[in-house]
Amino acid sequence: MCEPIKVGILGLGKYLPEKILTNKDLEKIVDTTDEWIMSRTGIKERRIARDNEATSDMATEAARRALEAAKLKPEDIDLIIVATITPDMFFPATACLVQEKLGARTVPAFDVSVACSGFIYGIAIAKQFIASGVYKHALVVASEKLSSITDWTDRNTCVLFGDGAGAAVLGPVDRGGILSTYLGADGKQGELIKLPAGGSRIPATKKSIEDKLHFIKMNGSELFKHAVRIMADAALQATKPIGLKAEDINLVIPHQANVRILHAAAKRMGLSTDKIYLNIEKYGNMSAASSAVALVEAVEEGRIKRGDKILLDAFGGGLTWGAIVIEW
Ligand code: UT7
């Protein structure tokens, strides 16, 4: 019998827009303070894309860097998945735009729309195609321009979000790689965070714009409670079937929604907080791009060593969630 194909990450890349919006800047826009934002969320600043910079532009730049790191060319890619809730437009899919910008072959390209869990869903999908031998190399990009769907007059949400992109090239590896994947969703909780208009339910009208229905609406405190429970449970579901305990994980790369959520989830998992990688201070919540950029930076900073077992863990609108264990 053939050995199963092990799948791992061959290269990573990120792109963050240059413009930095600090909490002090936000103090001038809405009724908030640097102290409130820092103490309640852990966010100090976030990046904001240029007006003429769309999700596919950021995705393409992150993807180019991931390909370079993997020492591969765009023509080596057999599958392109973009995780985003801020696509350039409804269709074509942002993944198709990225394929064209990269100069990749006419390989399958599609978006996944599961909010902050998108990078993890993308990796889990790509892994199946590679493990089954259908494709060899997959590009998974998480890219978000959340500033384009943020209500800059709503202090409950505008202090939280930022823009950016992270990308991973997946392919066969000799050892380690992705050890387990776990995904879930609960549509009953969909009301907790959503963008109400612009789809077929409420197409764009003058009224939908006046009613500010094209911006993120969120019940923050309810989401907070679900997030803590979901992240701890997802970690368990991804580790237990492969015989790992929380203490076997060297580093958790979580979705960066709120430092308080991550500390509470770590406690529930029985992990010390120094095992939770954090970069929320610099970027805020970039939805799907958060865990992708966090993974890139954890590697850049030397926080992940060969042989380490890392846990990607995310939750988001839908609600959706997912966790992945990777042996580096
Ligand atoms: O990526 C996944 C999606 N998002 C999330 O996971 C977010 C999850 N939730 C959270 O991170 C937190 O719930 C928030 C950071 C959104 C809010 O923190 P909180 O500790 O749950 O605060 P709260 O919503 O209970 O609000 C407390 C107070 C309220 O004032 P009153 O009613 O007590 O007078 C808010 O109006 O804080 C007020 N407030 C603010 N004050 C200053 C809310 N936003 C701000 C602000 N600046 N930016």
mmCIF file of N, CA and C in Angstrom, residues 54-123:
data_model
loop_
_atom_site.group_PDB
_atom_site.id
_atom_site.type_symbol
_atom_site.label_atom_id
_atom_site.label_comp_id
_atom_site.label_asym_id
_atom_site.label_seq_id
_atom_site.Cartn_x
_atom_site.Cartn_y
_atom_site.Cartn_z
ATOM 1 N N ALA A 54 -7.254 47.162 -3.331
ATOM 2 C CA ALA A 54 -8.355 46.244 -3.017
ATOM 3 C C ALA A 54 -7.819 44.954 -2.412
ATOM 4 N N THR A 55 -8.749 44.115 -1.981
ATOM 5 C CA THR A 55 -8.384 42.843 -1.335
ATOM 6 C C THR A 55 -7.483 41.991 -2.231
ATOM 7 N N SER A 56 -7.774 41.954 -3.540
ATOM 8 C CA SER A 56 -6.963 41.116 -4.443
ATOM 9 C C SER A 56 -5.539 41.660 -4.572
ATOM 10 N N ASP A 57 -5.363 42.979 -4.467
ATOM 11 C CA ASP A 57 -4.014 43.557 -4.558
ATOM 12 C C ASP A 57 -3.172 43.096 -3.366
ATOM 13 N N MET A 58 -3.760 43.178 -2.183
ATOM 14 C CA MET A 58 -3.029 42.755 -0.975
ATOM 15 C C MET A 58 -2.777 41.248 -1.021
ATOM 16 N N ALA A 59 -3.800 40.492 -1.474
ATOM 17 C CA ALA A 59 -3.683 39.025 -1.560
ATOM 18 C C ALA A 59 -2.555 38.640 -2.514
ATOM 19 N N THR A 60 -2.471 39.341 -3.638
ATOM 20 C CA THR A 60 -1.463 38.997 -4.649
ATOM 21 C C THR A 60 -0.053 39.235 -4.117
ATOM 22 N N GLU A 61 0.114 40.342 -3.398
ATOM 23 C CA GLU A 61 1.436 40.650 -2.843
ATOM 24 C C GLU A 61 1.846 39.598 -1.809
ATOM 25 N N ALA A 62 0.916 39.247 -0.919
ATOM 26 C CA ALA A 62 1.220 38.208 0.086
ATOM 27 C C ALA A 62 1.527 36.881 -0.612
ATOM 28 N N ALA A 63 0.758 36.573 -1.653
ATOM 29 C CA ALA A 63 0.943 35.313 -2.381
ATOM 30 C C ALA A 63 2.315 35.274 -3.054
ATOM 31 N N ARG A 64 2.735 36.397 -3.679
ATOM 32 C CA ARG A 64 4.062 36.448 -4.331
ATOM 33 C C ARG A 64 5.157 36.134 -3.325
ATOM 34 N N ARG A 65 5.034 36.716 -2.132
ATOM 35 C CA ARG A 65 6.056 36.498 -1.103
ATOM 36 C C ARG A 65 6.049 35.044 -0.616
ATOM 37 N N ALA A 66 4.856 34.448 -0.517
ATOM 38 C CA ALA A 66 4.768 33.037 -0.078
ATOM 39 C C ALA A 66 5.384 32.112 -1.132
ATOM 40 N N LEU A 67 5.144 32.434 -2.399
ATOM 41 C CA LEU A 67 5.719 31.629 -3.487
ATOM 42 C C LEU A 67 7.239 31.723 -3.478
ATOM 43 N N GLU A 68 7.722 32.949 -3.255
ATOM 44 C CA GLU A 68 9.174 33.153 -3.191
ATOM 45 C C GLU A 68 9.775 32.326 -2.050
ATOM 46 N N ALA A 69 9.114 32.386 -0.887
ATOM 47 C CA ALA A 69 9.608 31.629 0.276
ATOM 48 C C ALA A 69 9.598 30.128 -0.005
ATOM 49 N N ALA A 70 8.606 29.681 -0.790
ATOM 50 C CA ALA A 70 8.500 28.250 -1.115
ATOM 51 C C ALA A 70 9.406 27.868 -2.286
ATOM 52 N N LYS A 71 10.063 28.875 -2.875
ATOM 53 C CA LYS A 71 10.918 28.671 -4.067
ATOM 54 C C LYS A 71 10.104 28.043 -5.204
ATOM 55 N N LEU A 72 8.886 28.545 -5.357
ATOM 56 C CA LEU A 72 8.027 28.062 -6.444
ATOM 57 C C LEU A 72 7.609 29.244 -7.310
ATOM 58 N N LYS A 73 7.140 28.923 -8.513
ATOM 59 C CA LYS A 73 6.673 29.956 -9.440
ATOM 60 C C LYS A 73 5.146 29.870 -9.528
ATOM 61 N N PRO A 74 4.494 30.960 -9.958
ATOM 62 C CA PRO A 74 3.032 30.912 -10.066
ATOM 63 C C PRO A 74 2.545 29.717 -10.892
ATOM 64 N N GLU A 75 3.316 29.341 -11.936
ATOM 65 C CA GLU A 75 2.863 28.224 -12.786
ATOM 66 C C GLU A 75 2.939 26.864 -12.085
ATOM 67 N N ASP A 76 3.604 26.815 -10.912
ATOM 68 C CA ASP A 76 3.660 25.553 -10.158
ATOM 69 C C ASP A 76 2.383 25.312 -9.343
ATOM 70 N N ILE A 77 1.545 26.344 -9.230
ATOM 71 C CA ILE A 77 0.356 26.239 -8.365
ATOM 72 C C ILE A 77 -0.795 25.542 -9.107
ATOM 73 N N ASP A 78 -1.449 24.600 -8.393
ATOM 74 C CA ASP A 78 -2.532 23.809 -8.998
ATOM 75 C C ASP A 78 -3.915 24.189 -8.473
ATOM 76 N N LEU A 79 -3.947 25.019 -7.443
ATOM 77 C CA LEU A 79 -5.236 25.374 -6.806
ATOM 78 C C LEU A 79 -5.052 26.685 -6.060
ATOM 79 N N ILE A 80 -6.024 27.598 -6.205
ATOM 80 C CA ILE A 80 -5.930 28.878 -5.486
ATOM 81 C C ILE A 80 -7.213 29.096 -4.683
ATOM 82 N N ILE A 81 -7.041 29.287 -3.383
ATOM 83 C CA ILE A 81 -8.185 29.552 -2.507
ATOM 84 C C ILE A 81 -7.940 30.895 -1.827
ATOM 85 N N VAL A 82 -8.920 31.785 -1.894
ATOM 86 C CA VAL A 82 -8.812 33.048 -1.163
ATOM 87 C C VAL A 82 -9.911 33.081 -0.105
ATOM 88 N N ALA A 83 -9.509 33.296 1.133
ATOM 89 C CA ALA A 83 -10.459 33.451 2.238
ATOM 90 C C ALA A 83 -10.674 34.941 2.434
ATOM 91 N N THR A 84 -11.920 35.372 2.268
ATOM 92 C CA THR A 84 -12.209 36.797 2.459
ATOM 93 C C THR A 84 -13.703 37.031 2.644
ATOM 94 N N ILE A 85 -14.032 38.071 3.402
ATOM 95 C CA ILE A 85 -15.427 38.553 3.445
ATOM 96 C C ILE A 85 -15.492 39.955 2.844
ATOM 97 N N THR A 86 -14.355 40.415 2.316
ATOM 98 C CA THR A 86 -14.338 41.717 1.648
ATOM 99 C C THR A 86 -13.758 41.530 0.238
ATOM 100 N N PRO A 87 -14.438 40.701 -0.587
ATOM 101 C CA PRO A 87 -13.930 40.473 -1.941
ATOM 102 C C PRO A 87 -13.917 41.788 -2.725
ATOM 103 N N ASP A 88 -13.123 41.845 -3.785
ATOM 104 C CA ASP A 88 -13.120 43.053 -4.626
ATOM 105 C C ASP A 88 -14.542 43.356 -5.095
ATOM 106 N N MET A 89 -15.280 42.290 -5.438
ATOM 107 C CA MET A 89 -16.674 42.381 -5.890
ATOM 108 C C MET A 89 -17.292 41.006 -5.678
ATOM 109 N N PHE A 90 -18.645 40.902 -5.861
ATOM 110 C CA PHE A 90 -19.292 39.594 -5.643
ATOM 111 C C PHE A 90 -18.690 38.525 -6.543
ATOM 112 N N PHE A 91 -18.583 38.844 -7.822
ATOM 113 C CA PHE A 91 -17.878 37.956 -8.744
ATOM 114 C C PHE A 91 -17.301 38.784 -9.858
ATOM 115 N N PRO A 92 -16.221 38.366 -10.497
ATOM 116 C CA PRO A 92 -15.482 37.123 -10.277
ATOM 117 C C PRO A 92 -14.944 37.002 -8.848
ATOM 118 N N ALA A 93 -14.712 35.752 -8.455
ATOM 119 C CA ALA A 93 -14.124 35.497 -7.145
ATOM 120 C C ALA A 93 -12.761 36.185 -7.065
ATOM 121 N N THR A 94 -12.411 36.645 -5.867
ATOM 122 C CA THR A 94 -11.104 37.291 -5.674
ATOM 123 C C THR A 94 -9.974 36.330 -6.049
ATOM 124 N N ALA A 95 -10.198 35.027 -5.832
ATOM 125 C CA ALA A 95 -9.171 34.028 -6.183
ATOM 126 C C ALA A 95 -8.884 34.050 -7.688
ATOM 127 N N CYS A 96 -9.918 34.302 -8.504
ATOM 128 C CA CYS A 96 -9.711 34.386 -9.959
ATOM 129 C C CYS A 96 -8.890 35.635 -10.295
ATOM 130 N N LEU A 97 -9.159 36.732 -9.583
ATOM 131 C CA LEU A 97 -8.397 37.964 -9.817
ATOM 132 C C LEU A 97 -6.934 37.755 -9.434
ATOM 133 N N VAL A 98 -6.729 37.037 -8.338
ATOM 134 C CA VAL A 98 -5.352 36.762 -7.876
ATOM 135 C C VAL A 98 -4.638 35.862 -8.898
ATOM 136 N N GLN A 99 -5.343 34.872 -9.399
ATOM 137 C CA GLN A 99 -4.748 33.979 -10.419
ATOM 138 C C GLN A 99 -4.232 34.800 -11.595
ATOM 139 N N GLU A 100 -5.064 35.739 -12.050
ATOM 140 C CA GLU A 100 -4.692 36.571 -13.211
ATOM 141 C C GLU A 100 -3.509 37.479 -12.880
ATOM 142 N N LYS A 101 -3.557 38.121 -11.705
ATOM 143 C CA LYS A 101 -2.483 39.058 -11.324
ATOM 144 C C LYS A 101 -1.147 38.338 -11.154
ATOM 145 N N LEU A 102 -1.210 37.110 -10.631
ATOM 146 C CA LEU A 102 0.026 36.343 -10.421
ATOM 147 C C LEU A 102 0.589 35.793 -11.723
ATOM 148 N N GLY A 103 -0.304 35.626 -12.714
ATOM 149 C CA GLY A 103 0.115 34.961 -13.945
ATOM 150 C C GLY A 103 0.169 33.454 -13.748
ATOM 151 N N ALA A 104 -0.731 32.940 -12.902
ATOM 152 C CA ALA A 104 -0.794 31.481 -12.679
ATOM 153 C C ALA A 104 -1.514 30.825 -13.861
ATOM 154 N N ARG A 105 -1.462 29.492 -13.907
ATOM 155 C CA ARG A 105 -2.173 28.769 -14.970
ATOM 156 C C ARG A 105 -3.684 28.843 -14.709
ATOM 157 N N THR A 106 -4.481 28.274 -15.624
ATOM 158 C CA THR A 106 -5.947 28.322 -15.489
ATOM 159 C C THR A 106 -6.411 27.220 -14.527
ATOM 160 N N VAL A 107 -5.859 27.252 -13.324
ATOM 161 C CA VAL A 107 -6.169 26.235 -12.318
ATOM 162 C C VAL A 107 -7.429 26.649 -11.556
ATOM 163 N N PRO A 108 -8.090 25.711 -10.860
ATOM 164 C CA PRO A 108 -9.273 26.088 -10.090
ATOM 165 C C PRO A 108 -8.958 27.205 -9.090
ATOM 166 N N ALA A 109 -9.879 28.156 -8.986
ATOM 167 C CA ALA A 109 -9.667 29.299 -8.084
ATOM 168 C C ALA A 109 -11.024 29.697 -7.525
ATOM 169 N N PHE A 110 -11.135 29.733 -6.209
ATOM 170 C CA PHE A 110 -12.419 30.107 -5.600
ATOM 171 C C PHE A 110 -12.202 30.734 -4.231
ATOM 172 N N ASP A 111 -13.245 31.444 -3.776
ATOM 173 C CA ASP A 111 -13.184 32.105 -2.464
ATOM 174 C C ASP A 111 -13.918 31.264 -1.419
ATOM 175 N N VAL A 112 -13.491 31.385 -0.172
ATOM 176 C CA VAL A 112 -14.293 30.845 0.925
ATOM 177 C C VAL A 112 -14.720 32.025 1.802
ATOM 178 N N SER A 113 -15.999 32.018 2.175
ATOM 179 C CA SER A 113 -16.564 33.136 2.928
ATOM 180 C C SER A 113 -17.028 32.646 4.295
ATOM 181 N N VAL A 114 -16.099 32.506 5.195
ATOM 182 C CA VAL A 114 -16.440 32.044 6.547
ATOM 183 C C VAL A 114 -15.812 32.984 7.577
ATOM 184 N N ALA A 115 -15.679 34.240 7.189
ATOM 185 C CA ALA A 115 -15.158 35.295 8.070
ATOM 186 C C ALA A 115 -13.798 34.901 8.663
ATOM 187 N N CYS A 116 -13.659 35.090 9.960
ATOM 188 C CA CYS A 116 -12.327 34.978 10.590
ATOM 189 C C CYS A 116 -11.753 33.565 10.553
ATOM 190 N N SER A 117 -12.595 32.550 10.296
ATOM 191 C CA SER A 117 -12.099 31.170 10.225
ATOM 192 C C SER A 117 -11.564 30.838 8.836
ATOM 193 N N GLY A 118 -11.577 31.779 7.928
ATOM 194 C CA GLY A 118 -11.311 31.515 6.517
ATOM 195 C C GLY A 118 -9.957 30.902 6.204
ATOM 196 N N PHE A 119 -8.914 31.368 6.873
ATOM 197 C CA PHE A 119 -7.578 30.834 6.576
ATOM 198 C C PHE A 119 -7.526 29.344 6.939
ATOM 199 N N ILE A 120 -8.132 29.010 8.067
ATOM 200 C CA ILE A 120 -8.138 27.619 8.532
ATOM 201 C C ILE A 120 -9.005 26.744 7.620
ATOM 202 N N TYR A 121 -10.171 27.246 7.222
ATOM 203 C CA TYR A 121 -11.000 26.498 6.263
ATOM 204 C C TYR A 121 -10.217 26.290 4.964
ATOM 205 N N GLY A 122 -9.552 27.333 4.499
ATOM 206 C CA GLY A 122 -8.800 27.245 3.237
ATOM 207 C C GLY A 122 -7.703 26.192 3.309
ATOM 208 N N ILE A 123 -6.983 26.195 4.402
ATOM 209 C CA ILE A 123 -5.901 25.206 4.564
ATOM 210 C C ILE A 123 -6.484 23.786 4.632
#
